[in-house]
Coordinates of C-alpha atoms and ligand atoms in Angstrom, one line a residue:
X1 CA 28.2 57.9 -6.2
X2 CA 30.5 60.8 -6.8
X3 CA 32.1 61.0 -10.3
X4 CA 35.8 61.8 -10.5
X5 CA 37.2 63.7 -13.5
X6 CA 38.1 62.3 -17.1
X7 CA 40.5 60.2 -16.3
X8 CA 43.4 58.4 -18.1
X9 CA 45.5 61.3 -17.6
X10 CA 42.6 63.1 -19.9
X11 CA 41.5 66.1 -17.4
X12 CA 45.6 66.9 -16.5
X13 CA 45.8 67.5 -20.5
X14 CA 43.0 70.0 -20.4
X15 CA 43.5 71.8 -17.6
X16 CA 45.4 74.7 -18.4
X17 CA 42.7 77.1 -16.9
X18 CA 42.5 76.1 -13.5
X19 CA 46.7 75.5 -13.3
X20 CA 46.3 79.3 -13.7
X21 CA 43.7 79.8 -11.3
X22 CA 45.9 77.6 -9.2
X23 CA 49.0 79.5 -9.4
X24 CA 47.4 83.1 -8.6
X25 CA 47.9 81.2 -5.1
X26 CA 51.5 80.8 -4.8
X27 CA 52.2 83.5 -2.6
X28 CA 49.3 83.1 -0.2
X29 CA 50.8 79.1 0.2
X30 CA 54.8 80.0 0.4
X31 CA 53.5 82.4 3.1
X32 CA 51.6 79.4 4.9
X33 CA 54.2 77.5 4.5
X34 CA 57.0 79.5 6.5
X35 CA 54.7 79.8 9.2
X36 CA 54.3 76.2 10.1
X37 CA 55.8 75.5 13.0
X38 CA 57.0 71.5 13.1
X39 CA 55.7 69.7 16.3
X40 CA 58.8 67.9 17.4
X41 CA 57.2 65.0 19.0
X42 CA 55.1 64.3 15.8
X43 CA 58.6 64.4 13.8
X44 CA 57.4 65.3 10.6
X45 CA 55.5 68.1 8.9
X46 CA 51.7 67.2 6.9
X47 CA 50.3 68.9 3.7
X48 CA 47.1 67.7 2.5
X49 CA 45.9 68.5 -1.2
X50 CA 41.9 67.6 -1.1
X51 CA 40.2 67.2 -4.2
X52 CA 44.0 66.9 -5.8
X53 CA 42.6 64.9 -9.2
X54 CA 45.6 63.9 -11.5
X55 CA 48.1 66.0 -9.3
X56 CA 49.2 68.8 -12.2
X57 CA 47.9 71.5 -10.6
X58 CA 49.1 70.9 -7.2
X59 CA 52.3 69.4 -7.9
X60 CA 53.9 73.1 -8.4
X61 CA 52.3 74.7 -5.5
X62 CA 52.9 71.9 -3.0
X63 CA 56.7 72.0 -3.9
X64 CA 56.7 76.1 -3.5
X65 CA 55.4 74.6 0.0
X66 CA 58.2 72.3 1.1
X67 CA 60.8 74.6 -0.8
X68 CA 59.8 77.3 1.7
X69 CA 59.4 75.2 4.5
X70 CA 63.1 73.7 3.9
X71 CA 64.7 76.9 4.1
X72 CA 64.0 77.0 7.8
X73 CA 63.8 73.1 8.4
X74 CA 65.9 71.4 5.7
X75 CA 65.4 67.8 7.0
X76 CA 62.3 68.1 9.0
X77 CA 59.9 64.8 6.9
X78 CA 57.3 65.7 5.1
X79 CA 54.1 63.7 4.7
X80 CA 51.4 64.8 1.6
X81 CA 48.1 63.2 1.6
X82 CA 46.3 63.3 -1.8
X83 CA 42.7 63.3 -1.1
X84 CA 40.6 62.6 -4.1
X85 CA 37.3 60.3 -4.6
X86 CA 38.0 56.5 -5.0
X87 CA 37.3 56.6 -8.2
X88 CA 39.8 59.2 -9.2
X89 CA 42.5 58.2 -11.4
X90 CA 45.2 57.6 -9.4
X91 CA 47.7 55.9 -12.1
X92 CA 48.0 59.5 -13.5
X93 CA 49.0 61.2 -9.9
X94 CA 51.5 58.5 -9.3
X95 CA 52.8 58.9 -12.8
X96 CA 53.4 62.7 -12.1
X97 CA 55.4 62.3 -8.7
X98 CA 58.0 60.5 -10.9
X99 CA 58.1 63.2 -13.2
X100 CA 61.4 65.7 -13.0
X101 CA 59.5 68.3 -11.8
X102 CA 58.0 66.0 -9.0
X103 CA 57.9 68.1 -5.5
X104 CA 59.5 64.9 -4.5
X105 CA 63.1 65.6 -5.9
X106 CA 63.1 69.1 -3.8
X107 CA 66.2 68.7 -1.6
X108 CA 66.9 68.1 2.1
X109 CA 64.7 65.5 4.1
X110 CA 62.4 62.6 3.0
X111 CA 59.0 63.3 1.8
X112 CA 56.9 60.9 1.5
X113 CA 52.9 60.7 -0.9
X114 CA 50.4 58.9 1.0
X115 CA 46.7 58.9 -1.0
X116 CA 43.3 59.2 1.0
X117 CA 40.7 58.0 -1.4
X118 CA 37.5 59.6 0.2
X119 CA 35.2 62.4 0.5
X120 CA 36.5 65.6 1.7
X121 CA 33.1 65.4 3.5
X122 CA 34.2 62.7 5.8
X123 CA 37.7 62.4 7.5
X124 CA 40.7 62.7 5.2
X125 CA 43.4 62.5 7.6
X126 CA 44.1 61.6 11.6
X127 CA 43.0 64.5 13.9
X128 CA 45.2 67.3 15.1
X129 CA 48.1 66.2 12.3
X130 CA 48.0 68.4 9.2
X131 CA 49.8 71.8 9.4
X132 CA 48.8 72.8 6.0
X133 CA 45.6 71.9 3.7
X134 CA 45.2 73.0 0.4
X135 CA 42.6 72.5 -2.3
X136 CA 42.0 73.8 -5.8
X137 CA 39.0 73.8 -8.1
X138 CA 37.2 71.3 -6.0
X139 CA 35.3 72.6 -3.3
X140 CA 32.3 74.1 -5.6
X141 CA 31.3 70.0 -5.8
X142 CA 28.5 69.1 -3.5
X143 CA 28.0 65.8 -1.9
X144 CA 25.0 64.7 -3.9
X145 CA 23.1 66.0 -7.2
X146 CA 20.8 69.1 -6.4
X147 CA 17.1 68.9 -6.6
X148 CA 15.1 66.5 -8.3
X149 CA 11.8 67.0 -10.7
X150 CA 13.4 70.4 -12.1
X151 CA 12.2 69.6 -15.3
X152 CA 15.5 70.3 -17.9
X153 CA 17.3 72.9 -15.7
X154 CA 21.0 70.8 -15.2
X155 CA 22.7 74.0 -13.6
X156 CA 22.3 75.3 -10.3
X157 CA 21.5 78.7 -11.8
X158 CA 18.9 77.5 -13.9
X159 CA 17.2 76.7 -10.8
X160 CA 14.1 79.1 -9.4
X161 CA 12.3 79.4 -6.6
X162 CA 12.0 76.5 -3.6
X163 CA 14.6 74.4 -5.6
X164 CA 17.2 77.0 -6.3
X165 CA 16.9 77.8 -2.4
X166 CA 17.2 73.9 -1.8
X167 CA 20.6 73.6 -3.4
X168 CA 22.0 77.2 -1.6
X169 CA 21.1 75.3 1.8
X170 CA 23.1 72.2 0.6
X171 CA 26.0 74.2 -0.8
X172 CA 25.9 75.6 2.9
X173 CA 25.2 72.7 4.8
X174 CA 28.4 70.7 2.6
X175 CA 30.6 74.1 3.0
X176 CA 29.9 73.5 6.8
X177 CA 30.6 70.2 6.9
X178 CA 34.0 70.5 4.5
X179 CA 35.2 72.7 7.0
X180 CA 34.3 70.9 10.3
X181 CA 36.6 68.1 9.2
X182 CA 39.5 70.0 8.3
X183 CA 39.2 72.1 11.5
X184 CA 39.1 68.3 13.6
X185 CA 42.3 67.7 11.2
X186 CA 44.3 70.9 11.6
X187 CA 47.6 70.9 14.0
X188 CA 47.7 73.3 16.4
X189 CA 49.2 76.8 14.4
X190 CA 47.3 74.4 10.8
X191 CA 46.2 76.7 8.1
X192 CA 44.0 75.6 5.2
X193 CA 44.8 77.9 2.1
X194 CA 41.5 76.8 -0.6
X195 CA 40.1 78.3 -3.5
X196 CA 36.5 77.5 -5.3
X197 CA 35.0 79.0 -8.2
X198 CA 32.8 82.0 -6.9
X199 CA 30.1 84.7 -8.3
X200 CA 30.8 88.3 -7.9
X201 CA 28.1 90.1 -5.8
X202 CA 25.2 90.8 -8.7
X203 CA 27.3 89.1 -10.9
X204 CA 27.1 86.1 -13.2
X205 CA 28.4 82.4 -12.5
X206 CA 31.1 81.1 -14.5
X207 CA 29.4 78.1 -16.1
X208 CA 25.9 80.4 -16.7
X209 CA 26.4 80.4 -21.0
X210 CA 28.0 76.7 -21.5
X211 CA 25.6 75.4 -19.4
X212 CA 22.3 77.0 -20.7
X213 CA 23.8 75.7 -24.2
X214 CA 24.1 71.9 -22.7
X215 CA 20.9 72.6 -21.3
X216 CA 19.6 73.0 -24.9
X217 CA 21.4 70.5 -26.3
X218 CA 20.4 67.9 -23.7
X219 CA 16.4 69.4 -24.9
X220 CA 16.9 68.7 -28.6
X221 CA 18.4 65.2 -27.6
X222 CA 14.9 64.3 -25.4
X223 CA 13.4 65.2 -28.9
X224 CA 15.3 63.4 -30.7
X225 CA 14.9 60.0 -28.8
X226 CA 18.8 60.3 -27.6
X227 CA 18.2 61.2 -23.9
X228 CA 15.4 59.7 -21.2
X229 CA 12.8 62.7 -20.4
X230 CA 13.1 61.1 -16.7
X231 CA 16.8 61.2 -16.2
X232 CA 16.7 64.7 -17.1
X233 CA 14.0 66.0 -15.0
X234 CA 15.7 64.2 -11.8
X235 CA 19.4 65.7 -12.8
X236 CA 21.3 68.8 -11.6
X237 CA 25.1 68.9 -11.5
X238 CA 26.2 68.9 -8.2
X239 CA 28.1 72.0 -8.4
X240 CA 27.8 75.5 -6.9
X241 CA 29.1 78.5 -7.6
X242 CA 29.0 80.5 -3.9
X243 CA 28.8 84.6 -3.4
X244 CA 31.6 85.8 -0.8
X245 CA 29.1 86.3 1.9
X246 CA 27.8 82.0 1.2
X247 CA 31.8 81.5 2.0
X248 CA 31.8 84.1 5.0
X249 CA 28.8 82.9 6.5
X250 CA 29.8 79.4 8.4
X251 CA 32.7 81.4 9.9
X252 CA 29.7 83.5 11.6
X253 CA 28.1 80.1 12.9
X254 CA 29.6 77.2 15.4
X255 CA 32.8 76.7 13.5
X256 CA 33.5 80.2 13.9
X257 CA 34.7 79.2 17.1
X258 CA 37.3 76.8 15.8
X259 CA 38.2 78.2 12.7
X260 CA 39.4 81.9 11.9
X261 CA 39.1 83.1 8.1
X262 CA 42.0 85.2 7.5
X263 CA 41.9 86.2 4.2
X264 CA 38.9 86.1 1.3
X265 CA 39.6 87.7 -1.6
X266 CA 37.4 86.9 -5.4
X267 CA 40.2 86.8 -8.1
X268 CA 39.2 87.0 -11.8
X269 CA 40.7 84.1 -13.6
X270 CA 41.8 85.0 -17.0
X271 CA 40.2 82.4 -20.0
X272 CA 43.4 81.2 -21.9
X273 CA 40.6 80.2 -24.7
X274 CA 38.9 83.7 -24.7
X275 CA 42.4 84.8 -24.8
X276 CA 43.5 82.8 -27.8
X277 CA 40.2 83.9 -30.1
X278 CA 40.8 87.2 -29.5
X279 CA 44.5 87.6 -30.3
X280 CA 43.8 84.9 -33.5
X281 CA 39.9 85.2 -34.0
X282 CA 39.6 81.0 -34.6
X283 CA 36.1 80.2 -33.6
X284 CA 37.1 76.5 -33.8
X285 CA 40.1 76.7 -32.0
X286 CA 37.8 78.3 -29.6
X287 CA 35.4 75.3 -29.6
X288 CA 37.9 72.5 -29.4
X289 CA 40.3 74.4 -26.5
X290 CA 36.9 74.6 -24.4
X291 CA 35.0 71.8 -25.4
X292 CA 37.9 69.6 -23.8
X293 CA 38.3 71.6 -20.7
X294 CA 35.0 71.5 -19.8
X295 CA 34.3 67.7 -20.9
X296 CA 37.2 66.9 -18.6
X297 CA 35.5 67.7 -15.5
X298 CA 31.7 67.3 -16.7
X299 CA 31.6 64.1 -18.5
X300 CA 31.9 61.3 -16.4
X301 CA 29.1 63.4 -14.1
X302 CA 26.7 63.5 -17.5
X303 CA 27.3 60.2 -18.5
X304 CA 26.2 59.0 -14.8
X305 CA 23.2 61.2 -14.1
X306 CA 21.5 61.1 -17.5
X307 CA 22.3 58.0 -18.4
X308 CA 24.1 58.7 -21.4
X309 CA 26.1 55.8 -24.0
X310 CA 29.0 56.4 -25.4
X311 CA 27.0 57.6 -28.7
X312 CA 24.8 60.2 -26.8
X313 CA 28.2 61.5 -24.9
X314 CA 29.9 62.0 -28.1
X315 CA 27.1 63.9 -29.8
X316 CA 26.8 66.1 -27.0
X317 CA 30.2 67.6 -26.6
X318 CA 29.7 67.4 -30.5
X319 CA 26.8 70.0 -30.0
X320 CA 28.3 72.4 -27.4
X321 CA 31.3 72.8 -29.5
X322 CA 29.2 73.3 -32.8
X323 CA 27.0 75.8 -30.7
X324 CA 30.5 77.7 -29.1
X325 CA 31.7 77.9 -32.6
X326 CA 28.7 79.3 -33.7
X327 CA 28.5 81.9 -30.7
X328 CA 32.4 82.8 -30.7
X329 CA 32.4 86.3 -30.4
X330 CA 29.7 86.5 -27.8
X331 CA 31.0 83.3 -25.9
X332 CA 32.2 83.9 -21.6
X333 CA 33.3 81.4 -19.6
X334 CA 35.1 83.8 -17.0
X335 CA 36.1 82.5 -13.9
X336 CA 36.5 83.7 -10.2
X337 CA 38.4 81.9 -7.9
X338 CA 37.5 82.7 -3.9
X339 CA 40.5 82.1 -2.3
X340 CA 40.6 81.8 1.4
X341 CA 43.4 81.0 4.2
X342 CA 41.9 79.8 7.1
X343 CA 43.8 79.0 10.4
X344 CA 42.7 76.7 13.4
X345 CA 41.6 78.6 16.8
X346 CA 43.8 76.8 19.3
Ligands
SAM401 C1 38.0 70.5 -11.1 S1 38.8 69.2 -10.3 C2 40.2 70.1 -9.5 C3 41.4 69.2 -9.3 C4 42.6 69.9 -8.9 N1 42.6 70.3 -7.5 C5 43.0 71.0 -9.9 O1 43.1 72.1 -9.4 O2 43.1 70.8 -11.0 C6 37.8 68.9 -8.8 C7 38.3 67.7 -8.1 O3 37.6 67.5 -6.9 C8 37.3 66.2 -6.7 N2 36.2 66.1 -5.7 C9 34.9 66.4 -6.0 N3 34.1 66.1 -4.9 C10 35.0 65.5 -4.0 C11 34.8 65.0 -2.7 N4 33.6 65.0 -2.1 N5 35.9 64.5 -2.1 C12 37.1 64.5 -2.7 N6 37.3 65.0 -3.9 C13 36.3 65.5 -4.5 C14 37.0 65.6 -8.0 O4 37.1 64.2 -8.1 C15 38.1 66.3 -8.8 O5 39.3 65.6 -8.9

């Protein structure tokens, strides 16, 4: 099974980095948005937010979307599917779309939240309904764990060889597949606009330091009786970081005949916690401000594939952040968000 993200509302209070990656896209998605053309005999107008988590992210950008799309059609309806796994904490969403700043108090015609609680790798949505899909942060998720039997490697760049190239042909093969739904979901004139996290071309991924630190960690807690040898052999976080060209190259395959990518562009996400040490120099600060942004989104996936109890969880966040203190000053977690718009061939 997929694991969600920390939930009771815990990933939406650590999330500050990716509602800045998020809202480099504002532009790109007001500009989708006045393009959507409403399909009278439909009657109303669908966004989809896949991979939407607790809904802080989005909620801003989807409202920049109906704002927009009000100033041409200020009473068309407006449907907006969330699309997160089953597990996903859902309370916390719901809790947000009654909050002030709730894209459901924009003016004019109703709008109405509906919630798909599935894969994006299977059908989120009727075919041939949704004018404009968005998705944040979440596509860099695979389906499954990567390989098994990689001894403690827990990182898709920690991988070498036959395995490393086993997880690239998943990452593709779940790329593919992601976008062969949305294109059997997209209305005539539909445009997706996506980012994932992404690796510069001979650069480094994001998650390459923190993870070779948990990998450590996760070493010294197989010696010291706290994690199974086994678990940790057969584990690798089902994440992948892709190069521009791994995003290009389904578009130069089958689906390039369906779908038309319009715009890639790699954007360098600032790190609010690099930021923070370097105007104020407070290696815990550092530690803390990371430590829960990255156990927001890791945990529940750590706790699952290694088998870890609540004991073993806490002493491993423990570690990273005693390990991140330690290495302040040399310490990068610096994200890249691919962003793509991507419109259906009609
Ligand atoms: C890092 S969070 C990003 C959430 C939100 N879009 C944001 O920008 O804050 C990744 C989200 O993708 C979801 N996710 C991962 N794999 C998924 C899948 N196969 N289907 C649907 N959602 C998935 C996770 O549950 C999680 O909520």
């Amino acid at each position: 099974m997929l694991r969600p993200m920390e939930g009771g509302g815990v990933y939406d209070h650590h999330n500050e980095y990716q509602m800045r990656g998020g809202l480099l896209h504002a532009d790109l998605i007001a500009t989708a948005a006045s393009e959507i053309l409403p399909d009278d005999r439909r009657g109303s107008v669908v966004l989809v937010d896949y991979g939407c988590a607790q809904g802080r992210v989005s909620n801003p950008l989807i409202r920049t979307a109906i704002e927009r799309l009000r100033r041409a059609y200020p009473d068309v309806p407006v449907q907006v599917y969330h699309n997160d796994l089953l597990t996903n904490d859902w309370a916390s969403l719901f809790d947000r779309l009654r909050s002030e700043d709730s894209y459901l108090t924009v003016a004019g015609g109703p709008v109405t939240p509906l919630v798909s609680a599935t894969s994006f790798y299977e059908p989120v949505a009727p075919r041939g309904i949704v004018d404009l899909g968005l998705s944040f942060a979440a596509i860099q998720w695979l389906s499954s764990p990567g390989p098994r039997g990689c001894g403690s490697a827990l990182y898709f760049d920690q991988l070498e060889h036959g395995p490393r190239a086993e997880m690239a042909r998943q990452a593709h093969a779940d790329w593919t597949r992601f976008l062969e739904r949305r294109a059997d979901e997209l209305a005539p004139g539909g445009r997706l606009v996506l980012d994932m996290m992404g690796v510069p071309d001979g650069g480094t991924a994001a998650g390459h330091q923190a993870w070779q630190l948990v990998r450590d960690i996760c070493e010294g807690m197989q010696r010291d009786g706290l994690l199974e040898a086994a678990r940790l052999d057969d584990y690798v976080l089902p994440v992948y970081e892709r190069s521009a060209d791994e995003v290009r190259r389904p578009f130069g395959e089958a689906i390039g005949a369906r779908l038309r990518l319009e715009h890639l562009a790699l954007v360098p996400v600032r790190s609010p916690f690099t930021e923070r040490y370097r105007a104020d120099g407070d290696a815990g600060a550092l530690a803390v401000g990371f430590v829960g942004f990255f156990r927001a989104f890791s945990e529940p996936s750590l706790r699952d594939g290694l088998g870890l109890d609540d004991g073993a969880v806490e002493e491993l966040y423990r570690r990273l952040a005693e390990r991140i203190e330690a290495a302040a000053a040399g310490f990068v977690f610096d994200v890249h968000a691919l962003t793509l718009v991507i419109s259906r061939i009609d």
